[in-house]
Amino acid sequence: MSERAAKVTPEEEQDDDQITDSAAPDAATESESTTDADAETTTEPVTSGAEAVVRALENAGVEYAFGVQGGAIMPVYDALYDSDIYHVTMAHEQGAAHAADAYGIVSGEPGVCLATSGPGATNLVTGIADADMDSDPMVALTGQVPTEFVGNDAFQETDTTGVTTPITKDNTFSSDSDRVGSDVSEAFALAREGRPGPTLVDLPKDVTKGETDREPDAPKVPDTYRVQERADPEIVDAAAERIETSNKPVMLLGGGVIKGEASEACREFAIEHEIPVITTMPGIGAFPEDHELSLEMAGMHGTGYANMAITHCDTLIGIGTRFDDRLTGGIETFAPDAEVIHVDIDPAEISKNIHADYPLVGDAETVVEQLADAVDASPEAKKWRAQCQQWKSDYSMAYEAPEDEPVQPEFVVEALDEATSDRAIVTTGVGQHQMWACQYWTYTEPRTWVSSHGLGAMGYGLPSAIGARLAADDDQEVVCIDGDGSFLMTLQGLSVAVRENLDITVAVLNNEYIGMVRQWQDAFFEGRHSASDYHWMPEFDKLAEAFGAAGFRIDDYDDVAETIEEAIAYDGPSVIDVHIDPDANVYPMVPSGGDNGQFALTEDQL
Amino acid sequence: MKRGLEGPSPEERPTPRGRRNKQGIRIDPEVEATYEPRRTVISALVEHEPGVLSDVSGLFSRRQFNIESLTVGPTEDEDLARITIVVEEPDPGIDQVEKQLRKLVPVISVRELEPDAMRRELALIKVNADRPAEVAAVADMYDGETVDSSPETATIEVTGARQKIEAAIDTFSQFGIREISRTGTTALARGTDQTAAPEAAQPADGANQETYTQTANDD
């Protein structure tokens, strides 16, 4: 919990005389006060649907909720007024969803976002879709017009469950004040059980205003939702034998490894059997990138060595990955010689994109332990490991940074990494800066990398830093590496960071371009920079100051280390406007649908 | 802007000879085999609650499954409904259809029916009644029933397997067809074999069994 947690609002203190003393400005006592408050509030019976909703949140252990007020959700906010759940008012609902998403990534518990009906709900959509693509646990609560108006195109009405069906794990139109609390409890259980994902409960105003004395049921998934924890032992044995007899094995760790708390088990397995490890982008942090066996990230902008290894391996142990096209490139050339062992908790991921020769359905940690028990001998892969090391030196991730040139973005990312601890959390927007943040920051711990992977939602950086900050430990720095275009999309969130005094450092890698688009235009559209040139960018340092945050600016190498140090040391939100080389591009690169082994190292090779 | 990283260029790098097909299955590059689509019937038992049908149909449209018909109706248990779907997909696609269906929370069980399952559809065929005796004779031939007749039209109800309906429509066309309304296919497994039972709901069973068996086409 951050220092912000101590800022219990005066209203909350007055409302609950029993906790007035314990709401001291000190994070350690804050959690106790929550417990006391829980114990106390549960003695008060609920009287309305809205109170039942809030009770369900409290029962689920919710500490923070991110949202924006509005007409149809007002009864819920009214009930929140008396709750110890800290509501973070966001400047835009998209930010609320991203903040909740990031909270879910960092804490492992579903993040909660709230919005009113109509535009409030539709503004959440990007963040919900993002959580769905990345399997992040999230609960979205949306207001809805009163039941009698539903379907009549009433003011601020949207068919929210209709809109969000394709992007939620499950959603519910809650139609009964007696049931609404339990609907929220169930949404919680579903969001985190099995493969995590976003759930949504649509709350008509009459249902939340309606009287009820029904306490919500305990969070429980419906009977029809079943999750298999352990993989079929016969296939485990067959897979184990395959691993033992392979000569060129690799492990591919996806986001599911982190969500399934399987990082430790995977590390032990890889190190014991000396198997090189690649991660997907959401899998960053599952394996320490400074370890000899790590080949870092594969895929479109993955390292050359990871892409060589994935292309040439004979056994691919994919864990918690859905083989996204940004990872695989063209299916025809993806690990074409490899027998694939695929561990996933979602049976539908098995053989969806890449055929699994050894399908292992189950919880990542459990299945990796099953595999560890079944594998008796390590594969004979000395030559393979040497080959991987050779590729590491052949295709090393290095860049030139001559003093007289504009600042190179890679240098800035490395400087930020150096200035922070191993447990620092990085959040990003989407674009070139995101790729540099993957490539040039050395991640060693799970849940320290927060990004929009599958959806690629620009604007994710700042609001996710807000959510990450509240979920992070006090001693973890939160650094948002953003791009100018991405930052511009949600920078109104700075007002939230300032109000809550969140210790966040935003480094905007500013090239006055939608850089990734510019890079593609250079490569594939004859350099025609249609609508990608953002030469009208504001001065972000001054903008930050206008919001009440600290503003910094970097123009050349001399400023980098010192300015970063100052910004990180600043106790509150700070923004560094880093003017980078506008021509810098991201390499290596596999053109979309291309062969991973044929990655380009320069523009000429595309 | 010819910057970038160092290292052997793409043409200097070794390339594996293997290949996968579009379905991600490793293949002999000489043969280039892919699975051909086949038509099959999938039966799903679902909770009878609002929104299930739209969940299912939305799933099909957004995942671009090639769906031929989808019918839904109540079952012996008033809390449950059965959805019968005829899809035409290659084997891996059929597998995906089943797995994605199972992921929907209100879905209780999903199963692909055996080729010998009973499958029926119903058609209402409205034809010109210039030659009523002949219309009646054709109706009789297909075990059809005249459900409405007027001086100018006759509407015949025909039920049966798809082929029979197609054949009936074909034969009726000689009278001049005014309108046709058809249901999709509904189906049940034969004998004591349960079509889609709650016990059969283990989602992983199907997932762990990846041997694609070619089954005979339905009707």
CSV table of C-alpha atoms in Angstrom, one decimal, chain A residues 98-320:
chain,number,residue,atom,x,y,z
A,98,HIS,CA,-6.8,0.6,-16.9
A,99,ALA,CA,-6.0,1.5,-13.3
A,100,ALA,CA,-8.2,-1.4,-12.2
A,101,ASP,CA,-6.5,-3.7,-14.7
A,102,ALA,CA,-3.0,-2.7,-13.5
A,103,TYR,CA,-4.1,-3.2,-9.9
A,104,GLY,CA,-5.1,-6.7,-10.9
A,105,ILE,CA,-1.8,-7.4,-12.5
A,106,VAL,CA,0.4,-6.2,-9.7
A,107,SER,CA,-1.7,-7.5,-6.8
A,108,GLY,CA,-3.2,-10.6,-8.4
A,109,GLU,CA,-6.6,-9.7,-7.0
A,110,PRO,CA,-9.3,-8.4,-9.3
A,111,GLY,CA,-9.2,-4.6,-9.7
A,112,VAL,CA,-12.5,-2.9,-9.5
A,113,CYS,CA,-13.8,-0.1,-11.7
A,114,LEU,CA,-17.1,1.7,-11.7
A,115,ALA,CA,-18.9,3.8,-14.2
A,116,THR,CA,-22.3,5.1,-14.9
A,117,SER,CA,-24.6,3.9,-17.7
A,118,GLY,CA,-24.2,4.9,-21.3
A,119,PRO,CA,-21.1,7.0,-21.9
A,120,GLY,CA,-19.6,5.9,-18.6
A,121,ALA,CA,-19.9,2.3,-19.5
A,122,THR,CA,-18.7,2.7,-23.1
A,123,ASN,CA,-15.7,4.6,-21.9
A,124,LEU,CA,-14.7,1.5,-19.8
A,125,VAL,CA,-14.9,-0.7,-22.9
A,126,THR,CA,-11.2,-0.2,-24.0
A,127,GLY,CA,-10.0,-1.1,-20.6
A,128,ILE,CA,-12.3,-4.1,-20.3
A,129,ALA,CA,-11.2,-5.3,-23.7
A,130,ASP,CA,-7.6,-4.9,-22.6
A,131,ALA,CA,-8.1,-7.0,-19.5
A,132,ASP,CA,-9.9,-9.6,-21.6
A,133,MET,CA,-7.0,-9.9,-24.1
A,134,ASP,CA,-4.4,-10.2,-21.3
A,135,SER,CA,-6.5,-12.3,-18.9
A,136,ASP,CA,-6.3,-9.8,-16.1
A,137,PRO,CA,-8.7,-10.2,-13.2
A,138,MET,CA,-11.1,-7.3,-13.1
A,139,VAL,CA,-14.6,-6.5,-12.0
A,140,ALA,CA,-16.5,-3.7,-13.7
A,141,LEU,CA,-19.6,-2.3,-12.2
A,142,THR,CA,-21.8,-0.2,-14.4
A,143,GLY,CA,-24.9,1.8,-13.7
A,144,GLN,CA,-27.9,1.2,-15.9
A,145,VAL,CA,-31.1,3.1,-16.4
A,146,PRO,CA,-34.1,1.9,-14.3
A,147,THR,CA,-35.4,-1.5,-15.4
A,148,GLU,CA,-38.7,0.1,-16.7
A,149,PHE,CA,-36.8,2.3,-19.1
A,150,VAL,CA,-34.4,-0.5,-20.4
A,151,GLY,CA,-34.9,-1.0,-24.1
A,152,ASN,CA,-36.5,2.3,-24.7
A,153,ASP,CA,-33.4,4.3,-25.6
A,154,ALA,CA,-33.6,6.2,-22.3
A,155,PHE,CA,-31.2,9.0,-21.5
A,156,GLN,CA,-27.7,7.5,-21.1
A,157,GLU,CA,-28.8,4.0,-21.9
A,158,THR,CA,-26.5,1.6,-23.6
A,159,ASP,CA,-27.0,-2.2,-23.8
A,160,THR,CA,-23.9,-2.6,-21.7
A,161,THR,CA,-24.0,-6.4,-21.4
A,162,GLY,CA,-24.6,-6.6,-25.1
A,163,VAL,CA,-21.6,-4.3,-25.8
A,164,THR,CA,-19.3,-6.1,-23.4
A,165,THR,CA,-20.3,-9.8,-24.1
A,166,PRO,CA,-17.4,-10.3,-26.5
A,167,ILE,CA,-14.9,-8.7,-24.2
A,168,THR,CA,-15.8,-10.1,-20.8
A,169,LYS,CA,-15.3,-13.5,-19.3
A,170,ASP,CA,-18.9,-13.2,-18.1
A,171,ASN,CA,-21.3,-10.4,-17.6
A,172,THR,CA,-24.7,-10.1,-15.8
A,173,PHE,CA,-27.6,-7.7,-16.1
A,174,SER,CA,-28.7,-7.6,-12.5
A,175,SER,CA,-32.4,-7.5,-12.2
A,176,ASP,CA,-33.3,-8.1,-8.6
A,177,SER,CA,-32.3,-6.2,-5.5
A,178,ASP,CA,-32.3,-9.4,-3.5
A,179,ARG,CA,-29.8,-10.9,-5.9
A,180,VAL,CA,-27.6,-8.0,-6.8
A,181,GLY,CA,-25.1,-8.5,-4.0
A,182,SER,CA,-24.6,-12.1,-4.9
A,183,ASP,CA,-24.2,-11.2,-8.6
A,184,VAL,CA,-21.3,-9.0,-7.6
A,185,SER,CA,-19.8,-11.8,-5.4
A,186,GLU,CA,-20.1,-14.2,-8.2
A,187,ALA,CA,-18.5,-11.8,-10.6
A,188,PHE,CA,-15.5,-11.6,-8.3
A,189,ALA,CA,-15.2,-15.3,-8.0
A,190,LEU,CA,-15.3,-15.7,-11.8
A,191,ALA,CA,-12.8,-12.9,-12.4
A,192,ARG,CA,-10.1,-14.7,-10.6
A,193,GLU,CA,-10.9,-18.4,-10.9
A,194,GLY,CA,-9.2,-20.5,-13.5
A,195,ARG,CA,-8.0,-18.3,-16.3
A,196,PRO,CA,-8.5,-14.8,-15.0
A,197,GLY,CA,-10.5,-12.1,-16.9
A,198,PRO,CA,-12.8,-9.2,-16.6
A,199,THR,CA,-16.4,-9.7,-15.4
A,200,LEU,CA,-19.1,-7.0,-15.5
A,201,VAL,CA,-22.3,-6.5,-13.5
A,202,ASP,CA,-24.8,-4.0,-15.0
A,203,LEU,CA,-26.7,-2.4,-12.2
A,204,PRO,CA,-30.1,-0.8,-13.0
A,205,LYS,CA,-30.8,2.2,-10.8
A,206,ASP,CA,-34.0,0.8,-9.4
A,207,VAL,CA,-32.3,-2.4,-8.5
A,208,THR,CA,-29.5,-0.6,-6.5
A,209,LYS,CA,-32.0,1.8,-5.0
A,210,GLY,CA,-34.4,-1.0,-4.1
A,211,GLU,CA,-34.9,-2.3,-0.6
A,212,THR,CA,-33.4,-5.6,0.4
A,213,ASP,CA,-32.1,-7.2,3.5
A,214,ARG,CA,-30.4,-10.0,1.6
A,215,GLU,CA,-26.7,-10.2,2.4
A,216,PRO,CA,-24.6,-11.2,-0.6
A,217,ASP,CA,-23.6,-14.8,-0.8
A,218,ALA,CA,-19.9,-15.7,-0.5
A,219,PRO,CA,-18.0,-15.4,-3.7
A,220,LYS,CA,-18.5,-18.6,-5.6
A,221,VAL,CA,-18.3,-19.6,-9.2
A,222,PRO,CA,-21.4,-21.1,-10.8
A,223,ASP,CA,-21.5,-24.9,-10.9
A,224,THR,CA,-21.2,-24.9,-14.6
A,225,TYR,CA,-17.8,-23.3,-14.4
A,226,ARG,CA,-15.2,-26.0,-13.8
A,227,VAL,CA,-11.5,-25.7,-13.8
A,228,GLN,CA,-9.1,-28.6,-14.2
A,229,GLU,CA,-6.1,-28.2,-11.9
A,230,ARG,CA,-4.0,-31.2,-12.7
A,231,ALA,CA,-3.1,-32.4,-16.2
A,232,ASP,CA,-3.7,-35.9,-17.4
A,233,PRO,CA,-0.8,-37.9,-15.9
A,234,GLU,CA,-0.3,-40.0,-19.0
A,235,ILE,CA,0.3,-37.0,-21.1
A,236,VAL,CA,2.6,-35.6,-18.4
A,237,ASP,CA,4.6,-38.8,-18.6
A,238,ALA,CA,4.8,-38.6,-22.4
A,239,ALA,CA,5.8,-35.0,-22.3
A,240,ALA,CA,8.4,-35.7,-19.6
A,241,GLU,CA,9.9,-38.4,-21.8
A,242,ARG,CA,9.9,-36.0,-24.8
A,243,ILE,CA,11.8,-33.4,-22.6
A,244,GLU,CA,14.3,-36.0,-21.4
A,245,THR,CA,15.2,-37.1,-25.0
A,246,SER,CA,15.2,-33.7,-26.6
A,247,ASN,CA,18.4,-32.0,-27.7
A,248,LYS,CA,17.2,-28.5,-28.3
A,249,PRO,CA,14.6,-27.7,-25.7
A,250,VAL,CA,13.3,-24.3,-24.8
A,251,MET,CA,10.7,-23.1,-22.3
A,252,LEU,CA,8.3,-20.4,-23.4
A,253,LEU,CA,6.8,-18.6,-20.5
A,254,GLY,CA,3.7,-16.6,-21.0
A,255,GLY,CA,1.6,-14.3,-18.9
A,256,GLY,CA,-0.2,-17.3,-17.5
A,257,VAL,CA,3.0,-18.3,-15.6
A,258,ILE,CA,2.8,-15.0,-13.7
A,259,LYS,CA,-1.0,-15.1,-13.2
A,260,GLY,CA,-0.8,-18.7,-12.1
A,261,GLU,CA,2.0,-17.9,-9.6
A,262,ALA,CA,4.2,-20.5,-11.4
A,263,SER,CA,7.3,-18.3,-11.9
A,264,GLU,CA,9.1,-20.1,-9.0
A,265,ALA,CA,8.3,-23.6,-10.2
A,266,CYS,CA,9.3,-22.7,-13.8
A,267,ARG,CA,12.6,-21.2,-12.6
A,268,GLU,CA,13.4,-24.3,-10.6
A,269,PHE,CA,12.6,-26.5,-13.5
A,270,ALA,CA,14.6,-24.6,-16.1
A,271,ILE,CA,17.6,-24.2,-13.9
A,272,GLU,CA,17.6,-27.9,-12.7
A,273,HIS,CA,17.4,-29.2,-16.3
A,274,GLU,CA,19.4,-26.3,-17.8
A,275,ILE,CA,16.7,-25.4,-20.4
A,276,PRO,CA,17.0,-22.0,-22.1
A,277,VAL,CA,14.0,-19.8,-21.3
A,278,ILE,CA,12.1,-17.4,-23.5
A,279,THR,CA,9.2,-15.3,-22.4
A,280,THR,CA,6.4,-13.8,-24.3
A,281,MET,CA,5.7,-10.1,-23.7
A,282,PRO,CA,3.1,-10.7,-20.9
A,283,GLY,CA,5.5,-13.3,-19.5
A,284,ILE,CA,8.2,-10.7,-18.9
A,285,GLY,CA,9.4,-11.1,-15.3
A,286,ALA,CA,8.5,-14.8,-15.1
A,287,PHE,CA,12.2,-15.6,-15.4
A,288,PRO,CA,15.1,-13.4,-14.4
A,289,GLU,CA,16.5,-11.8,-17.6
A,290,ASP,CA,20.0,-11.5,-16.1
A,291,HIS,CA,20.2,-15.3,-15.8
A,292,GLU,CA,22.4,-17.1,-18.2
A,293,LEU,CA,19.5,-19.3,-19.4
A,294,SER,CA,17.4,-16.4,-20.2
A,295,LEU,CA,17.0,-15.5,-23.9
A,296,GLU,CA,14.4,-12.8,-23.0
A,297,MET,CA,11.4,-12.1,-25.2
A,298,ALA,CA,10.6,-13.6,-28.6
A,299,GLY,CA,8.3,-12.3,-31.3
A,300,MET,CA,8.0,-9.3,-33.5
A,301,HIS,CA,10.4,-7.1,-31.5
A,302,GLY,CA,11.9,-9.9,-29.4
A,303,THR,CA,15.6,-10.5,-29.2
A,304,GLY,CA,17.4,-12.1,-32.2
A,305,TYR,CA,18.6,-14.9,-29.9
A,306,ALA,CA,15.1,-15.7,-28.6
A,307,ASN,CA,13.8,-15.8,-32.1
A,308,MET,CA,16.6,-18.0,-33.4
A,309,ALA,CA,16.1,-20.4,-30.4
A,310,ILE,CA,12.4,-20.6,-30.9
A,311,THR,CA,12.8,-21.2,-34.6
A,312,HIS,CA,15.4,-24.0,-34.2
A,313,CYS,CA,14.2,-25.8,-31.1
A,314,ASP,CA,13.1,-29.4,-31.2
A,315,THR,CA,10.9,-29.2,-28.1
A,316,LEU,CA,8.9,-26.2,-27.1
A,317,ILE,CA,7.5,-26.2,-23.6
A,318,GLY,CA,4.9,-23.4,-23.8
A,319,ILE,CA,3.4,-22.5,-20.5
A,320,GLY,CA,0.5,-20.1,-20.1
